[in-house]
Amino acid sequence: MEITIVDHPLAASRLTIMRDERSDNAAFRAALADLGAMLVYEASRDLPVEHFDCRTPVAVADGTRLQDPPIIVPVIRAGLGMIDPALSMIPDAQVGFIGLARNEETHEPVPYLEALPHDLSGRTVFVVDPMLATGGSLLHAIRLLAERGATNITAICMVSAQPGVDALADSGLPVRLVTACVDPSLNADAYIVPGLGDAGDRLYGPRNIDL
């Protein structure tokens, strides 16, 4: 499996803000938006383009645009935070959705939403999720995409754990990984170590709260 680690000072600084337990929801969201745009930028490096004549106020220049913009698929809930930065980089991309909850006892994904094109044959798909821990949720999402004919899938994750990376590589699914870092391990609750905690909670607040 092809793995791209975005090793850049600006990416590292945003990741540090996200890791820092002192960062509140607003600081975490802002850092995630910046880092998400950087990762999507790198993931798009080899997308096919087409050229056309672009008239400037002075003359004609060689214009460039994406030949077929990818479909962005966030894994809800934490993946929602990566939609806006992805669309800021690729404003003409389509968006699909996969909703997965985490069973806190088994650590297995529990699907509850699926909104995807029926046929993804020949399409480029970016599946976005801030965290790759055990790999269970991401693998479930990628299998759904592959079942619809997708053969060009890029997983964009901010923090990846080595066990999840290994699970993705061993899956045999048509996926490559773009990430800002690979952390070494998981704890007993299947959280990435050192990681950054629960990305969904740090984006939006705790799930189990009385409003």
mmCIF file of C-alpha atoms in Angstrom:
data_model
loop_
_atom_site.group_PDB
_atom_site.id
_atom_site.type_symbol
_atom_site.label_atom_id
_atom_site.label_comp_id
_atom_site.label_asym_id
_atom_site.label_seq_id
_atom_site.Cartn_x
_atom_site.Cartn_y
_atom_site.Cartn_z
ATOM 1 C CA MET A 1 0.000 0.000 0.000
ATOM 2 C CA GLU A 2 1.263 3.456 -0.884
ATOM 3 C CA ILE A 3 1.641 5.673 2.199
ATOM 4 C CA THR A 4 2.374 9.399 2.053
ATOM 5 C CA ILE A 5 3.367 11.098 5.309
ATOM 6 C CA VAL A 6 3.081 14.870 4.949
ATOM 7 C CA ASP A 7 6.254 15.945 6.746
ATOM 8 C CA HIS A 8 6.038 19.737 6.688
ATOM 9 C CA PRO A 9 6.660 22.340 9.426
ATOM 10 C CA LEU A 10 3.209 23.916 9.001
ATOM 11 C CA ALA A 11 1.508 20.532 9.129
ATOM 12 C CA ALA A 12 3.486 19.609 12.242
ATOM 13 C CA SER A 13 2.555 22.864 13.980
ATOM 14 C CA ARG A 14 -1.182 22.358 13.332
ATOM 15 C CA LEU A 15 -0.945 18.752 14.467
ATOM 16 C CA THR A 16 0.704 19.906 17.698
ATOM 17 C CA ILE A 17 -2.220 22.261 18.408
ATOM 18 C CA MET A 18 -4.605 19.354 17.863
ATOM 19 C CA ARG A 19 -2.617 17.091 20.191
ATOM 20 C CA ASP A 20 -2.382 19.688 22.975
ATOM 21 C CA GLU A 21 -4.951 18.938 25.683
ATOM 22 C CA ARG A 22 -5.169 22.674 26.418
ATOM 23 C CA SER A 23 -6.623 23.425 22.959
ATOM 24 C CA ASP A 24 -10.346 24.166 23.207
ATOM 25 C CA ASN A 25 -12.937 23.199 20.577
ATOM 26 C CA ALA A 26 -12.385 26.405 18.580
ATOM 27 C CA ALA A 27 -8.592 26.041 18.474
ATOM 28 C CA PHE A 28 -8.900 22.359 17.587
ATOM 29 C CA ARG A 29 -11.341 23.081 14.752
ATOM 30 C CA ALA A 30 -9.153 25.824 13.304
ATOM 31 C CA ALA A 31 -6.044 23.616 13.365
ATOM 32 C CA LEU A 32 -7.976 20.708 11.850
ATOM 33 C CA ALA A 33 -9.233 22.915 9.014
ATOM 34 C CA ASP A 34 -5.704 24.055 8.188
ATOM 35 C CA LEU A 35 -4.201 20.574 8.390
ATOM 36 C CA GLY A 36 -7.098 19.076 6.433
ATOM 37 C CA ALA A 37 -6.473 21.492 3.551
ATOM 38 C CA MET A 38 -2.764 20.601 3.556
ATOM 39 C CA LEU A 39 -3.464 16.870 3.407
ATOM 40 C CA VAL A 40 -6.045 17.222 0.633
ATOM 41 C CA TYR A 41 -3.561 19.408 -1.277
ATOM 42 C CA GLU A 42 -0.974 16.624 -1.077
ATOM 43 C CA ALA A 43 -3.480 13.862 -1.866
ATOM 44 C CA SER A 44 -4.435 15.739 -5.051
ATOM 45 C CA ARG A 45 -0.901 16.015 -6.370
ATOM 46 C CA ASP A 46 -1.295 13.385 -9.109
ATOM 47 C CA LEU A 47 -4.930 13.933 -10.074
ATOM 48 C CA PRO A 48 -5.346 14.013 -13.871
ATOM 49 C CA VAL A 49 -5.834 17.456 -15.391
ATOM 50 C CA GLU A 50 -6.890 18.936 -18.684
ATOM 51 C CA HIS A 51 -5.542 22.081 -20.321
ATOM 52 C CA PHE A 52 -7.397 24.891 -22.044
ATOM 53 C CA ASP A 53 -6.791 28.414 -23.320
ATOM 54 C CA CYS A 54 -7.242 30.944 -20.537
ATOM 55 C CA ARG A 55 -7.398 34.556 -21.623
ATOM 56 C CA THR A 56 -5.707 36.989 -19.235
ATOM 57 C CA PRO A 57 -6.067 40.812 -19.466
ATOM 58 C CA VAL A 58 -2.854 40.716 -21.538
ATOM 59 C CA ALA A 59 -2.737 37.518 -23.616
ATOM 60 C CA VAL A 60 -3.664 33.818 -23.651
ATOM 61 C CA ALA A 61 -2.191 31.517 -20.999
ATOM 62 C CA ASP A 62 -2.224 27.755 -20.597
ATOM 63 C CA GLY A 63 -5.098 27.035 -18.196
ATOM 64 C CA THR A 64 -5.360 23.913 -16.039
ATOM 65 C CA ARG A 65 -8.351 22.274 -14.343
ATOM 66 C CA LEU A 66 -9.085 18.875 -12.827
ATOM 67 C CA GLN A 67 -10.241 16.399 -15.439
ATOM 68 C CA ASP A 68 -12.613 14.648 -13.025
ATOM 69 C CA PRO A 69 -12.827 16.082 -9.484
ATOM 70 C CA PRO A 70 -12.889 13.400 -6.780
ATOM 71 C CA ILE A 71 -15.824 12.493 -4.582
ATOM 72 C CA ILE A 72 -15.166 13.470 -0.948
ATOM 73 C CA VAL A 73 -16.589 10.957 1.546
ATOM 74 C CA PRO A 74 -16.328 11.872 5.243
ATOM 75 C CA VAL A 75 -16.753 9.184 7.877
ATOM 76 C CA ILE A 76 -19.229 10.820 10.258
ATOM 77 C CA ARG A 77 -18.959 12.207 12.876
ATOM 78 C CA ALA A 78 -15.363 13.398 13.088
ATOM 79 C CA GLY A 79 -14.936 13.346 9.302
ATOM 80 C CA LEU A 80 -17.480 16.180 9.009
ATOM 81 C CA GLY A 81 -14.761 18.575 10.145
ATOM 82 C CA MET A 82 -12.754 17.766 7.021
ATOM 83 C CA ILE A 83 -15.454 18.592 4.449
ATOM 84 C CA ASP A 84 -14.955 22.362 4.398
ATOM 85 C CA PRO A 85 -11.152 22.222 4.064
ATOM 86 C CA ALA A 86 -11.508 19.587 1.324
ATOM 87 C CA LEU A 87 -14.004 21.736 -0.583
ATOM 88 C CA SER A 88 -11.826 24.810 -0.122
ATOM 89 C CA MET A 89 -9.177 22.951 -2.117
ATOM 90 C CA ILE A 90 -11.562 21.242 -4.574
ATOM 91 C CA PRO A 91 -14.737 23.355 -4.711
ATOM 92 C CA ASP A 92 -16.295 21.355 -7.562
ATOM 93 C CA ALA A 93 -15.990 18.004 -5.759
ATOM 94 C CA GLN A 94 -19.079 15.961 -4.956
ATOM 95 C CA VAL A 95 -19.681 14.797 -1.377
ATOM 96 C CA GLY A 96 -20.992 11.476 -0.083
ATOM 97 C CA PHE A 97 -21.497 10.392 3.523
ATOM 98 C CA ILE A 98 -20.864 7.284 5.618
ATOM 99 C CA GLY A 99 -22.055 7.330 9.231
ATOM 100 C CA LEU A 100 -20.377 4.978 11.700
ATOM 101 C CA ALA A 101 -20.636 4.948 15.490
ATOM 102 C CA ARG A 102 -18.118 3.245 17.757
ATOM 103 C CA ASN A 103 -19.248 0.463 20.089
ATOM 104 C CA GLU A 104 -17.362 1.372 23.252
ATOM 105 C CA GLU A 105 -17.311 -2.257 24.458
ATOM 106 C CA THR A 106 -16.228 -4.092 21.304
ATOM 107 C CA HIS A 107 -14.515 -1.075 19.614
ATOM 108 C CA GLU A 108 -16.248 -2.185 16.395
ATOM 109 C CA PRO A 109 -17.959 0.240 13.972
ATOM 110 C CA VAL A 110 -21.760 0.405 13.976
ATOM 111 C CA PRO A 111 -23.113 1.757 10.657
ATOM 112 C CA TYR A 112 -26.105 4.112 10.701
ATOM 113 C CA LEU A 113 -25.903 6.181 7.498
ATOM 114 C CA GLU A 114 -24.907 5.628 3.894
ATOM 115 C CA ALA A 115 -25.371 8.267 1.192
ATOM 116 C CA LEU A 116 -23.227 7.395 -1.805
ATOM 117 C CA PRO A 117 -23.555 7.232 -5.601
ATOM 118 C CA HIS A 118 -24.650 3.761 -6.667
ATOM 119 C CA ASP A 119 -21.847 3.359 -9.199
ATOM 120 C CA LEU A 120 -18.333 4.601 -8.404
ATOM 121 C CA SER A 121 -16.616 2.805 -11.271
ATOM 122 C CA GLY A 122 -13.805 4.927 -12.698
ATOM 123 C CA ARG A 123 -14.248 7.638 -10.065
ATOM 124 C CA THR A 124 -11.564 8.974 -7.734
ATOM 125 C CA VAL A 125 -12.679 8.878 -4.086
ATOM 126 C CA PHE A 126 -11.151 10.667 -1.094
ATOM 127 C CA VAL A 127 -12.451 9.148 2.146
ATOM 128 C CA VAL A 128 -11.660 11.500 5.038
ATOM 129 C CA ASP A 129 -11.477 10.705 8.745
ATOM 130 C CA PRO A 130 -9.153 12.469 11.214
ATOM 131 C CA MET A 131 -8.167 9.256 13.014
ATOM 132 C CA LEU A 132 -7.030 5.819 11.820
ATOM 133 C CA ALA A 133 -6.906 3.720 15.000
ATOM 134 C CA THR A 134 -7.767 0.013 14.694
ATOM 135 C CA GLY A 135 -8.807 0.560 11.091
ATOM 136 C CA GLY A 136 -12.262 -0.951 11.653
ATOM 137 C CA SER A 137 -14.306 2.114 10.673
ATOM 138 C CA LEU A 138 -12.134 3.055 7.732
ATOM 139 C CA LEU A 139 -12.063 -0.502 6.383
ATOM 140 C CA HIS A 140 -15.852 -0.697 6.634
ATOM 141 C CA ALA A 141 -16.133 2.559 4.671
ATOM 142 C CA ILE A 142 -13.630 1.473 2.020
ATOM 143 C CA ARG A 143 -15.426 -1.850 1.535
ATOM 144 C CA LEU A 144 -18.677 0.034 0.889
ATOM 145 C CA LEU A 145 -16.891 2.146 -1.725
ATOM 146 C CA ALA A 146 -15.232 -0.884 -3.332
ATOM 147 C CA GLU A 147 -18.599 -2.665 -3.515
ATOM 148 C CA ARG A 148 -19.795 0.226 -5.665
ATOM 149 C CA GLY A 149 -16.908 -0.226 -8.077
ATOM 150 C CA ALA A 150 -14.360 2.246 -6.692
ATOM 151 C CA THR A 151 -10.794 1.189 -7.491
ATOM 152 C CA ASN A 152 -9.022 4.501 -6.849
ATOM 153 C CA ILE A 153 -9.518 5.322 -3.168
ATOM 154 C CA THR A 154 -7.360 7.624 -1.053
ATOM 155 C CA ALA A 155 -7.787 7.577 2.725
ATOM 156 C CA ILE A 156 -6.879 10.953 4.253
ATOM 157 C CA CYS A 157 -6.263 10.741 8.006
ATOM 158 C CA MET A 158 -4.516 13.240 10.253
ATOM 159 C CA VAL A 159 -3.241 10.794 12.869
ATOM 160 C CA SER A 160 -2.732 7.105 12.068
ATOM 161 C CA ALA A 161 -1.801 4.299 14.442
ATOM 162 C CA GLN A 162 0.555 1.591 13.229
ATOM 163 C CA PRO A 163 -1.996 -1.203 13.912
ATOM 164 C CA GLY A 164 -4.551 0.590 11.730
ATOM 165 C CA VAL A 165 -1.999 1.203 8.991
ATOM 166 C CA ASP A 166 -1.111 -2.499 9.054
ATOM 167 C CA ALA A 167 -4.789 -3.491 8.878
ATOM 168 C CA LEU A 168 -5.308 -1.223 5.889
ATOM 169 C CA ALA A 169 -2.205 -2.577 4.132
ATOM 170 C CA ASP A 170 -3.231 -6.198 4.774
ATOM 171 C CA SER A 171 -6.821 -5.700 3.595
ATOM 172 C CA GLY A 172 -6.079 -6.036 -0.100
ATOM 173 C CA LEU A 173 -8.463 -3.154 -0.795
ATOM 174 C CA PRO A 174 -7.641 -0.557 -3.496
ATOM 175 C CA VAL A 175 -6.523 2.226 -1.149
ATOM 176 C CA ARG A 176 -3.580 4.489 -0.483
ATOM 177 C CA LEU A 177 -3.045 6.512 2.703
ATOM 178 C CA VAL A 178 -2.172 10.180 3.145
ATOM 179 C CA THR A 179 -1.495 11.142 6.762
ATOM 180 C CA ALA A 180 0.374 13.676 8.880
ATOM 181 C CA CYS A 181 1.922 11.058 11.182
ATOM 182 C CA VAL A 182 1.949 7.408 12.224
ATOM 183 C CA ASP A 183 1.781 6.903 15.999
ATOM 184 C CA PRO A 184 3.122 3.631 17.408
ATOM 185 C CA SER A 185 0.275 2.028 19.332
ATOM 186 C CA LEU A 186 -3.242 1.880 20.794
ATOM 187 C CA ASN A 187 -4.239 1.759 24.456
ATOM 188 C CA ALA A 188 -6.685 -0.697 26.058
ATOM 189 C CA ASP A 189 -9.622 1.450 24.915
ATOM 190 C CA ALA A 190 -8.338 1.433 21.305
ATOM 191 C CA TYR A 191 -7.357 5.108 21.403
ATOM 192 C CA ILE A 192 -4.219 6.153 19.533
ATOM 193 C CA VAL A 193 -1.115 6.705 21.689
ATOM 194 C CA PRO A 194 -0.027 9.482 21.958
ATOM 195 C CA GLY A 195 -2.805 10.536 19.573
ATOM 196 C CA LEU A 196 -5.049 13.475 20.365
ATOM 197 C CA GLY A 197 -8.019 11.968 22.184
ATOM 198 C CA ASP A 198 -11.469 11.618 20.610
ATOM 199 C CA ALA A 199 -11.466 13.823 17.498
ATOM 200 C CA GLY A 200 -15.268 14.058 17.397
ATOM 201 C CA ASP A 201 -15.497 15.187 21.011
ATOM 202 C CA ARG A 202 -12.729 17.719 20.512
ATOM 203 C CA LEU A 203 -14.427 19.088 17.416
ATOM 204 C CA TYR A 204 -18.010 19.231 18.660
ATOM 205 C CA GLY A 205 -18.051 18.457 22.397
ATOM 206 C CA PRO A 206 -18.943 15.225 24.225
ATOM 207 C CA ARG A 207 -21.581 13.018 22.615
ATOM 208 C CA ASN A 208 -23.449 12.165 25.811
ATOM 209 C CA ILE A 209 -24.555 15.561 27.059
ATOM 210 C CA ASP A 210 -27.896 17.029 28.079
ATOM 211 C CA LEU A 211 -28.810 20.051 25.937
#
